[in-house]
Short mmCIF file of C-alpha atoms and ligand atoms in Angstrom, two decimals:
data_model
loop_
_atom_site.label_atom_id
_atom_site.label_comp_id
_atom_site.label_asym_id
_atom_site.label_seq_id
_atom_site.Cartn_x
_atom_site.Cartn_y
_atom_site.Cartn_z
CA MET K 1038 -3.67 32.89 8.12
CA SER K 1039 -0.18 32.26 7.15
CA GLN K 1040 1.90 33.02 4.12
CA MET K 1041 3.80 30.47 2.05
CA THR K 1042 6.93 31.42 0.20
CA PRO K 1043 7.91 30.16 -3.26
CA GLU K 1044 10.47 27.90 -1.50
CA ASP K 1045 7.69 26.25 0.53
CA ALA K 1046 5.53 25.63 -2.52
CA PRO K 1047 7.51 26.08 -5.75
CA TRP K 1048 4.74 24.32 -7.68
CA LEU K 1049 2.21 27.03 -6.81
CA THR K 1050 3.20 29.59 -9.40
CA GLY K 1051 4.20 28.77 -12.92
CA GLY K 1052 4.25 25.08 -13.78
CA PRO K 1053 1.17 23.01 -14.50
CA ALA K 1054 -0.60 23.62 -11.15
CA GLY K 1055 -0.05 27.36 -11.49
CA ARG K 1056 -1.62 27.20 -14.92
CA VAL K 1057 -4.76 25.52 -13.63
CA LEU K 1058 -5.07 28.05 -10.81
CA ALA K 1059 -4.62 30.99 -13.20
CA LEU K 1060 -7.26 29.56 -15.51
CA LEU K 1061 -9.81 29.41 -12.72
CA ASN K 1062 -8.86 32.56 -10.78
CA ASP K 1063 -10.58 34.85 -13.20
CA GLY K 1064 -13.97 36.27 -14.12
CA GLY K 1065 -15.26 36.34 -10.55
CA GLU K 1066 -14.27 32.75 -9.75
CA GLU K 1067 -11.63 31.53 -7.35
CA ALA K 1068 -9.52 28.39 -7.09
CA ARG K 1069 -7.23 27.16 -4.32
CA VAL K 1070 -5.07 24.16 -3.59
CA VAL K 1071 -6.68 22.07 -0.84
CA GLY K 1072 -6.04 19.02 1.30
CA GLY K 1073 -2.90 16.92 1.40
CA ALA K 1074 -0.65 19.11 -0.74
CA VAL K 1075 -1.10 22.12 1.55
CA ARG K 1076 -0.60 19.97 4.64
CA ASN K 1077 2.56 18.36 3.28
CA ALA K 1078 4.04 21.65 2.09
CA LEU K 1079 3.56 23.09 5.59
CA LEU K 1080 5.14 19.99 7.11
CA LYS K 1081 7.98 20.32 4.59
CA ILE K 1082 7.55 16.82 3.26
CA PRO K 1083 7.10 15.84 -0.40
CA ILE K 1084 3.62 16.43 -1.75
CA GLY K 1085 1.51 13.84 -3.55
CA ASP K 1086 -1.37 14.84 -5.81
CA ILE K 1087 -2.31 18.50 -5.99
CA ASP K 1088 -6.07 18.79 -5.49
CA ILE K 1089 -7.83 22.00 -6.39
CA ALA K 1090 -11.15 23.39 -5.22
CA THR K 1091 -13.02 26.15 -7.00
CA THR K 1092 -16.13 28.30 -6.89
CA ALA K 1093 -16.61 27.72 -10.63
CA LEU K 1094 -19.26 25.15 -11.56
CA PRO K 1095 -18.06 21.97 -13.31
CA ASP K 1096 -19.44 23.10 -16.69
CA GLU K 1097 -17.55 26.35 -16.41
CA VAL K 1098 -14.33 24.52 -15.45
CA MET K 1099 -14.70 22.33 -18.53
CA ARG K 1100 -15.52 25.28 -20.76
CA ARG K 1101 -12.40 27.15 -19.66
CA ALA K 1102 -10.21 24.06 -19.99
CA LYS K 1103 -11.46 23.44 -23.52
CA GLU K 1104 -10.90 27.07 -24.48
CA ALA K 1105 -7.31 26.90 -23.18
CA GLY K 1106 -6.68 23.62 -24.98
CA ILE K 1107 -6.31 21.69 -21.71
CA LYS K 1108 -7.43 18.08 -21.62
CA CYS K 1109 -10.39 17.65 -19.34
CA VAL K 1110 -11.94 14.39 -18.07
CA PRO K 1111 -15.21 14.34 -16.08
CA THR K 1112 -13.86 11.80 -13.56
CA GLY K 1113 -16.38 12.43 -10.79
CA ILE K 1114 -18.83 14.82 -12.32
CA ASP K 1115 -21.67 13.66 -9.99
CA HIS K 1116 -19.89 15.12 -7.01
CA GLY K 1117 -18.43 18.04 -8.93
CA THR K 1118 -14.98 16.72 -9.86
CA VAL K 1119 -13.31 17.05 -13.23
CA THR K 1120 -9.68 16.18 -13.92
CA LEU K 1121 -7.55 18.60 -15.91
CA VAL K 1122 -4.39 17.23 -17.46
CA VAL K 1123 -1.61 19.75 -18.00
CA ASP K 1124 1.72 18.54 -19.44
CA GLY K 1125 0.80 15.03 -18.40
CA HIS K 1126 0.04 16.06 -14.78
CA PRO K 1127 -3.54 15.35 -13.67
CA PHE K 1128 -5.30 17.77 -11.31
CA GLU K 1129 -8.62 16.95 -9.69
CA VAL K 1130 -10.67 20.13 -9.70
CA THR K 1131 -13.71 19.99 -7.44
CA THR K 1132 -16.43 22.60 -7.19
CA LEU K 1133 -17.11 23.76 -3.62
CA ARG K 1134 -19.99 22.00 -1.98
CA GLU K 1135 -22.25 22.57 0.95
CA ASP K 1136 -24.35 20.06 2.83
CA THR K 1137 -27.89 21.34 2.65
CA GLU K 1138 -29.39 18.56 4.73
CA THR K 1139 -27.92 15.53 6.46
CA PHE K 1140 -29.87 12.29 6.46
CA GLY K 1141 -27.99 10.08 8.87
CA ARG K 1142 -25.01 8.97 6.87
CA LYS K 1143 -25.82 10.49 3.48
CA ALA K 1144 -25.57 14.21 3.03
CA LYS K 1145 -27.52 16.05 0.34
CA VAL K 1146 -24.90 18.02 -1.47
CA ALA K 1147 -25.29 21.26 -3.38
CA PHE K 1148 -22.61 23.32 -5.05
CA GLY K 1149 -21.61 26.33 -3.03
CA ARG K 1150 -19.20 29.26 -3.01
CA ASP K 1151 -18.17 29.13 0.60
CA TRP K 1152 -14.61 28.17 1.51
CA ILE K 1153 -15.49 27.91 5.19
CA SER K 1154 -18.13 25.23 4.71
CA ASP K 1155 -15.85 23.37 2.33
CA ALA K 1156 -13.24 23.24 5.10
CA HIS K 1157 -15.81 22.00 7.62
CA ARG K 1158 -16.82 19.10 5.36
CA ARG K 1159 -13.28 17.70 5.48
CA ASP K 1160 -12.14 15.14 8.05
CA PHE K 1161 -9.20 16.48 10.08
CA THR K 1162 -8.07 20.02 10.81
CA ILE K 1163 -4.68 19.49 9.14
CA ASN K 1164 -6.47 18.32 5.98
CA ALA K 1165 -8.76 21.36 5.79
CA LEU K 1166 -6.30 24.13 4.93
CA SER K 1167 -6.59 25.87 1.58
CA LEU K 1168 -3.87 27.73 -0.27
CA SER K 1169 -4.53 30.55 -2.72
CA ALA K 1170 -2.34 31.34 -5.68
CA ASP K 1171 -0.82 34.31 -3.79
CA GLY K 1172 0.58 31.93 -1.15
CA VAL K 1173 -1.95 32.72 1.58
CA VAL K 1174 -2.92 29.70 3.68
CA HIS K 1175 -6.54 29.93 4.85
CA ASP K 1176 -7.34 28.19 8.12
CA TYR K 1177 -10.92 28.07 9.40
CA VAL K 1178 -10.62 25.13 11.78
CA GLY K 1179 -7.35 25.51 13.70
CA GLY K 1180 -5.36 23.42 11.27
CA LEU K 1181 -2.18 25.50 11.45
CA ASP K 1182 -1.83 25.00 15.21
CA ASP K 1183 -2.39 21.30 14.75
CA ILE K 1184 0.22 21.17 11.98
CA ALA K 1185 2.70 22.81 14.36
CA ALA K 1186 1.83 20.29 17.09
CA ARG K 1187 1.53 17.42 14.59
CA ARG K 1188 -1.88 16.67 16.06
CA VAL K 1189 -4.57 14.84 14.07
CA ARG K 1190 -7.96 16.06 15.24
CA PHE K 1191 -11.41 15.61 13.78
CA ILE K 1192 -13.17 18.76 12.69
CA GLY K 1193 -16.22 19.16 14.93
CA ASN K 1194 -17.64 16.36 17.05
CA PRO K 1195 -15.68 13.16 16.35
CA ALA K 1196 -18.61 10.81 16.91
CA GLU K 1197 -20.80 12.76 14.50
CA ARG K 1198 -18.08 13.02 11.88
CA ILE K 1199 -17.41 9.27 12.09
CA ALA K 1200 -21.10 8.44 11.79
CA GLU K 1201 -21.15 10.38 8.48
CA ASP K 1202 -18.42 8.13 7.09
CA TYR K 1203 -16.90 5.22 9.01
CA LEU K 1204 -13.85 5.22 6.78
CA ARG K 1205 -12.74 8.18 8.85
CA ILE K 1206 -11.86 5.70 11.63
CA LEU K 1207 -9.16 4.19 9.43
CA ARG K 1208 -8.14 7.57 8.08
CA PHE K 1209 -7.69 8.85 11.64
CA PHE K 1210 -5.01 6.23 12.29
CA ARG K 1211 -3.54 6.49 8.80
CA ILE K 1212 -3.17 10.26 8.89
CA HIS K 1213 -1.83 10.13 12.43
CA ALA K 1214 0.69 7.43 11.51
CA ALA K 1215 1.90 9.44 8.53
CA PHE K 1216 1.79 13.02 9.82
CA GLY K 1217 1.08 13.00 13.56
CA ALA K 1218 3.42 12.78 16.52
CA GLY K 1219 3.02 11.18 19.93
CA GLU K 1220 -0.17 9.53 21.08
CA VAL K 1221 -3.32 9.66 19.00
CA ASP K 1222 -5.78 12.40 19.94
CA ARG K 1223 -7.79 11.04 22.88
CA PRO K 1224 -11.33 12.22 22.01
CA GLY K 1225 -10.88 11.02 18.42
CA TYR K 1226 -9.55 7.67 19.60
CA LEU K 1227 -12.44 7.08 22.00
CA ALA K 1228 -14.97 7.99 19.30
CA CYS K 1229 -13.34 5.52 16.90
CA ILE K 1230 -13.58 2.75 19.47
CA ALA K 1231 -17.21 3.54 20.19
CA ALA K 1232 -18.05 3.45 16.48
CA ARG K 1233 -16.12 0.31 15.55
CA GLU K 1234 -19.21 -1.63 14.48
CA GLY K 1235 -19.44 0.73 11.52
CA LEU K 1236 -16.24 -0.66 10.02
CA ALA K 1237 -17.92 -3.83 8.83
CA ALA K 1238 -20.07 -2.01 6.28
CA LEU K 1239 -17.19 -0.29 4.44
CA SER K 1240 -16.35 -1.33 0.92
CA ALA K 1241 -13.24 -3.45 0.41
CA GLU K 1242 -11.68 -0.93 -1.97
CA ARG K 1243 -11.89 2.00 0.42
CA VAL K 1244 -10.53 -0.04 3.32
CA ARG K 1245 -7.76 -1.40 1.14
CA THR K 1246 -6.47 2.04 0.13
CA GLU K 1247 -6.35 3.43 3.65
CA LEU K 1248 -5.00 0.26 5.27
CA LEU K 1249 -2.15 -0.20 2.82
CA LYS K 1250 -1.16 3.46 3.22
CA LEU K 1251 -1.32 3.07 7.00
CA LEU K 1252 0.96 0.03 6.98
CA ILE K 1253 3.79 1.88 5.27
CA ALA K 1254 3.49 5.12 7.26
CA ASP K 1255 6.36 6.09 9.58
CA GLY K 1256 4.27 5.68 12.71
CA ALA K 1257 2.62 2.44 11.60
CA VAL K 1258 3.60 0.32 14.61
CA ALA K 1259 2.19 2.69 17.22
CA ALA K 1260 -0.95 3.38 15.20
CA VAL K 1261 -1.65 -0.28 14.51
CA THR K 1262 -1.04 -1.09 18.17
CA ALA K 1263 -3.52 1.60 19.21
CA MET K 1264 -6.04 0.12 16.78
CA ALA K 1265 -5.53 -3.36 18.21
CA ASP K 1266 -5.92 -2.06 21.76
CA GLY K 1267 -9.20 -0.46 20.76
CA GLY K 1268 -10.55 -3.64 19.14
CA LEU K 1269 -10.40 -2.04 15.68
CA LEU K 1270 -8.17 -4.51 13.87
CA LEU K 1271 -10.33 -7.61 14.09
CA PRO K 1272 -13.25 -6.08 12.15
CA ILE K 1273 -10.82 -5.02 9.43
CA LEU K 1274 -8.59 -8.08 9.18
CA GLY K 1275 -11.15 -10.70 10.17
CA GLY K 1276 -8.49 -12.66 12.05
CA VAL K 1277 -5.66 -12.53 14.54
CA ALA K 1278 -3.20 -9.61 14.40
CA TYR K 1279 0.43 -10.31 15.26
CA LEU K 1280 1.86 -7.03 16.48
CA GLY K 1281 5.32 -8.30 17.41
CA PRO K 1282 6.01 -9.79 13.98
CA PHE K 1283 4.63 -6.65 12.33
CA ALA K 1284 7.17 -4.50 14.19
CA ALA K 1285 9.89 -7.06 13.50
CA MET K 1286 9.12 -7.02 9.77
CA ILE K 1287 9.53 -3.25 9.66
CA ALA K 1288 12.82 -3.53 11.54
CA ALA K 1289 14.01 -6.25 9.14
CA GLU K 1290 13.05 -4.18 6.08
CA ARG K 1291 15.04 -1.28 7.50
CA ARG K 1292 18.09 -3.42 8.24
CA LEU K 1293 18.09 -4.59 4.66
CA ALA K 1294 17.38 -1.06 3.36
CA LEU K 1295 14.31 -2.33 1.51
CA THR K 1296 11.52 0.01 0.49
CA ALA K 1297 8.48 -0.38 2.69
CA ASP K 1298 6.13 -2.89 1.11
CA PRO K 1299 2.52 -2.78 2.31
CA VAL K 1300 1.67 -6.34 1.31
CA ARG K 1301 4.78 -7.77 2.97
CA ARG K 1302 3.91 -5.83 6.11
CA LEU K 1303 0.32 -7.03 5.95
CA ALA K 1304 1.57 -10.61 5.86
CA ALA K 1305 3.64 -10.04 8.99
CA LEU K 1306 0.63 -8.49 10.71
CA ALA K 1307 -1.99 -11.01 9.75
CA VAL K 1308 -0.76 -14.11 7.92
CA ALA K 1309 0.15 -17.30 9.78
CA VAL K 1310 -1.15 -19.81 7.25
CA THR K 1311 -2.25 -19.58 3.62
CA GLU K 1312 -5.93 -19.46 4.68
CA ASP K 1313 -5.16 -16.06 6.22
CA ALA K 1314 -3.63 -14.90 2.95
CA LYS K 1315 -6.70 -16.02 1.00
CA ARG K 1316 -9.09 -14.32 3.40
CA LEU K 1317 -7.17 -11.04 3.26
CA ALA K 1318 -6.95 -11.12 -0.52
CA LEU K 1319 -10.76 -11.32 -0.64
CA ARG K 1320 -11.54 -8.90 2.16
CA LEU K 1321 -9.17 -6.24 0.85
CA ARG K 1322 -9.69 -7.05 -2.82
CA LEU K 1323 -5.96 -7.41 -3.38
CA SER K 1324 -4.76 -7.45 -6.98
CA ASN K 1325 -3.76 -10.81 -8.48
CA ALA K 1326 -0.09 -10.02 -8.08
CA GLU K 1327 -0.57 -8.95 -4.46
CA ALA K 1328 -2.68 -12.00 -3.68
CA LYS K 1329 -0.03 -14.30 -5.12
CA ALA K 1330 2.74 -12.56 -3.21
CA ILE K 1331 0.96 -12.79 0.14
CA ASP K 1332 -0.10 -16.36 -0.50
CA SER K 1333 3.46 -17.37 -1.27
CA MET K 1334 4.68 -15.77 1.95
CA GLY K 1335 2.15 -17.72 4.00
CA HIS K 1336 3.18 -21.00 2.45
CA ARG K 1337 5.21 -22.99 5.01
CA TRP K 1338 7.38 -20.01 5.86
CA TRP K 1339 8.37 -21.79 9.10
CA ARG K 1340 10.63 -24.14 7.14
CA LEU K 1341 12.93 -21.25 6.28
CA GLY K 1342 14.33 -20.74 9.76
CA GLY K 1343 17.82 -22.12 10.44
CA MET K 1344 18.37 -23.46 6.92
CA ASP K 1345 21.87 -24.45 5.93
CA GLU K 1346 23.25 -22.66 2.89
CA ALA K 1347 22.63 -25.55 0.49
CA THR K 1348 18.96 -25.75 1.46
CA ALA K 1349 18.68 -21.99 1.22
CA LYS K 1350 20.08 -22.07 -2.31
CA ARG K 1351 17.54 -24.68 -3.35
CA ARG K 1352 14.70 -22.58 -1.92
CA LEU K 1353 16.02 -19.46 -3.60
CA TYR K 1354 16.22 -21.33 -6.90
CA ARG K 1355 12.66 -22.63 -6.56
CA LEU K 1356 11.06 -19.40 -5.34
CA GLY K 1357 12.98 -16.73 -7.21
CA ALA K 1358 14.68 -13.83 -5.43
CA ASP K 1359 11.59 -11.80 -4.45
CA ARG K 1360 9.43 -14.62 -3.17
CA TYR K 1361 12.39 -16.16 -1.33
CA ARG K 1362 13.26 -12.88 0.36
CA ASP K 1363 9.68 -12.10 1.37
CA ARG K 1364 8.98 -15.55 2.76
CA LEU K 1365 12.27 -15.51 4.61
CA LEU K 1366 11.45 -12.10 6.06
CA LEU K 1367 8.14 -13.46 7.32
CA ALA K 1368 9.94 -16.35 9.02
CA TRP K 1369 12.42 -13.90 10.53
CA ALA K 1370 9.65 -11.57 11.69
CA ARG K 1371 7.96 -14.52 13.38
CA ALA K 1372 11.15 -15.75 15.05
CA GLY K 1373 10.81 -13.34 17.96
CA THR K 1374 13.06 -10.52 19.08
CA ALA K 1375 15.40 -12.84 20.98
CA ALA K 1376 16.53 -14.46 17.72
CA ASP K 1377 20.11 -13.76 16.66
CA PRO K 1378 19.80 -11.51 13.58
CA VAL K 1379 23.10 -12.56 11.99
CA PRO K 1380 22.04 -15.89 10.46
CA TRP K 1381 18.78 -14.30 9.28
CA LEU K 1382 20.63 -11.46 7.62
CA GLU K 1383 22.88 -13.94 5.86
CA LEU K 1384 19.96 -15.94 4.57
CA ALA K 1385 18.08 -12.81 3.55
CA THR K 1386 21.01 -11.48 1.53
CA LEU K 1387 21.87 -14.78 -0.15
CA SER K 1388 20.65 -13.57 -3.54
CA GLN K 1389 23.17 -10.71 -3.39
CA ARG K 1390 26.07 -13.17 -3.05
CA TRP K 1391 24.82 -15.97 -5.23
CA SER K 1392 22.48 -16.24 -8.15
CA ALA K 1393 21.01 -19.52 -9.16
CA PRO K 1394 22.35 -20.92 -12.43
CA LYS K 1395 19.84 -22.07 -15.02
CA PHE K 1396 19.15 -25.81 -15.07
CA PRO K 1397 21.54 -26.83 -17.84
CA LEU K 1398 19.83 -30.03 -19.05
CA LYS K 1399 17.24 -29.64 -21.79
CA GLY K 1400 14.53 -31.81 -23.32
CA ALA K 1401 16.89 -32.59 -26.19
CA ASP K 1402 19.37 -34.22 -23.77
CA PHE K 1403 16.71 -36.76 -22.86
CA ILE K 1404 15.30 -37.25 -26.33
CA ALA K 1405 18.87 -38.15 -27.31
CA ARG K 1406 18.74 -40.75 -24.54
CA GLY K 1407 15.62 -42.31 -26.04
CA VAL K 1408 12.89 -40.62 -23.96
CA ALA K 1409 9.71 -39.96 -25.95
CA GLU K 1410 8.27 -36.45 -26.11
CA GLY K 1411 5.22 -35.90 -23.89
CA PRO K 1412 4.55 -36.61 -20.20
CA ALA K 1413 7.58 -38.90 -19.84
CA LEU K 1414 9.85 -36.07 -20.90
CA GLY K 1415 8.38 -33.69 -18.33
CA HIS K 1416 8.73 -36.37 -15.68
CA VAL K 1417 12.37 -37.11 -16.44
CA LEU K 1418 13.22 -33.40 -16.49
CA THR K 1419 11.71 -32.98 -13.04
CA LEU K 1420 13.64 -35.95 -11.69
CA ALA K 1421 16.87 -34.68 -13.18
CA GLU K 1422 16.30 -31.18 -11.85
CA ASP K 1423 15.69 -32.55 -8.34
CA ALA K 1424 18.90 -34.55 -8.55
CA TRP K 1425 20.77 -31.54 -9.87
CA LEU K 1426 19.57 -29.43 -6.92
CA ALA K 1427 20.43 -32.18 -4.44
CA ALA K 1428 23.96 -32.25 -5.93
CA ASP K 1429 24.32 -28.49 -5.35
CA PHE K 1430 23.91 -27.12 -8.90
CA PRO K 1431 26.82 -28.83 -10.66
CA LEU K 1432 27.72 -27.45 -14.10
CA ASP K 1433 30.39 -29.98 -15.05
CA GLY K 1434 29.46 -31.87 -18.25
CA VAL K 1435 30.41 -35.30 -16.94
CA VAL K 1436 28.38 -34.85 -13.75
CA LEU K 1437 25.39 -33.59 -15.73
CA SER K 1438 25.59 -36.53 -18.02
CA VAL K 1439 25.51 -38.92 -15.04
CA ILE K 1440 22.48 -37.09 -13.63
CA ALA K 1441 20.71 -37.38 -16.99
CA ASP K 1442 21.53 -41.08 -17.33
CA GLN K 1443 20.33 -41.83 -13.82
CA ALA K 1444 17.06 -39.95 -14.33
CA VAL K 1445 16.41 -41.89 -17.53
CA ALA K 1446 17.26 -45.17 -15.78
CA ARG K 1447 14.76 -44.30 -13.04
CA ILE K 1448 11.85 -43.61 -15.34
CA ASN K 1449 12.65 -46.72 -17.37
CA SER K 1450 12.67 -48.91 -14.27
CA SER K 1451 9.51 -47.32 -12.87
CA SER K 1452 7.65 -47.78 -16.16
CA LYS K 1453 8.65 -51.45 -16.06
CA ASP K 1454 7.07 -51.60 -12.58
CA GLY K 1455 3.91 -50.36 -14.22
CA ARG K 1456 4.20 -46.95 -12.60
CA PRO K 1457 4.04 -43.81 -14.74
P1 ATP H 1397 -2.38 11.70 0.67
O1 ATP H 1397 -1.26 12.67 0.52
O2 ATP H 1397 -1.97 10.48 1.40
O3 ATP H 1397 -3.15 11.45 -0.58
P2 ATP H 1397 -4.62 13.34 1.34
O4 ATP H 1397 -4.89 14.21 2.52
O5 ATP H 1397 -4.45 13.99 0.02
O6 ATP H 1397 -3.39 12.43 1.69
P3 ATP H 1397 -6.81 11.96 0.16
O7 ATP H 1397 -7.40 10.65 0.55
O8 ATP H 1397 -6.16 12.08 -1.17
O9 ATP H 1397 -5.79 12.31 1.32
O10 ATP H 1397 -7.95 13.07 0.32
C1 ATP H 1397 -7.78 14.42 -0.08
C2 ATP H 1397 -8.51 15.36 0.89
O11 ATP H 1397 -9.91 15.11 0.84
C3 ATP H 1397 -8.13 15.19 2.35
O12 ATP H 1397 -7.01 15.96 2.69
C4 ATP H 1397 -9.37 15.63 3.08
O13 ATP H 1397 -9.43 17.04 3.16
C5 ATP H 1397 -10.48 15.19 2.14
N1 ATP H 1397 -11.03 13.86 2.48
C6 ATP H 1397 -10.64 12.68 1.96
N2 ATP H 1397 -11.35 11.66 2.44
C7 ATP H 1397 -12.25 12.19 3.29
C8 ATP H 1397 -13.30 11.67 4.08
N3 ATP H 1397 -13.55 10.35 4.13
N4 ATP H 1397 -14.04 12.55 4.81
C9 ATP H 1397 -13.79 13.87 4.76
N5 ATP H 1397 -12.83 14.42 4.02
C10 ATP H 1397 -12.05 13.62 3.30
MG1 MG H 1398 -4.32 12.83 -1.87
#
């Protein structure tokens, strides 16, 4: 037991979370904050979602919400979860459960009223603390000691807990990378290695969420290295993992004061060629935007090393600032630690010193020179744009006019040759 002060958890009383707790802490029922929010508050780091557990049955939770005029969505009613929305803040409220029987991987779940068994159903001791509205932290599994030691330990026998849900292997490394310190817990690590075959059966969505969170955690390099040492990365990535470039990408992001980007880090870890990017997009069910970003990074990134400034400007113009920066960072990350960082930093920050002008010639400039609308116009514009880039983005009217004339002369002579 431990006591939290209003400074530790200002959101506990008053405010939207306090309102949900007050609603459910009445008429013989009890509600507490559980999971990540309690853990983070004790670690004095910002909290994410506030999850709430209660003895009240889902119907009763919904009845009370309705009576209080609180919006209520049955988001996971099958497993006892409803979401209450107070002042635009969503709270997942889950009725306590107990496993009545365990059939291998699937547990038969019944609603319960027992906080101790709810704690034991959770994965790690630091994730199993519950916090009542009066600020008391309830610890049934040694979570407080592990918070103090920043130790991520399975609750109960690691092998058994992993066999119930193989996602816990990934969560073990993810939670350690984000909240743990030092080496991963040995018994947990060995159990993960022994159970690695189970990773193959996990759904892409669940793996995706945990992996992307892992890649941006503070301790990502050490955790990912431990996973690689234990043979746990191959079943997840389905290809080679490049640990050096992964660490180098994180270092490069930090040097440039960029926010950690999970997809950019994933590319450093696992993308050498665009086939890798395509495989990862499928395996991890990346969104369209993410798939495009990672694919672009994998596309001939090796040509970006050692560019002169003029070439770099052309690439920046073609790719746009984000794609240019990300692909360049991949090339830098792959260049090895012996590479001199100065030229890389200069290339990576080019878009801060220079922004590409817009191509000043328009279709009308070529129609005025007798080019017909249609494919020929597109062709001449491309030729002129290439010439404009090769000439280093001139904006002078006379120079532009020469570029336009020459492009028109080229398509006229090539159409005489019978070429399109
Ligand atoms: P974050 O702040 O990153 O969201 P979190 O601890 O809240 O971390 P969630 O994935 O949101 O992580 O899960 C909420 C809680 O549910 C966990 O703290 C843990 O108690 C429990 N939990 C989640 N996934 C599992 C699982 N696979 N097995 C057992 N318990 C789990
Ligand atoms: Mg959470």
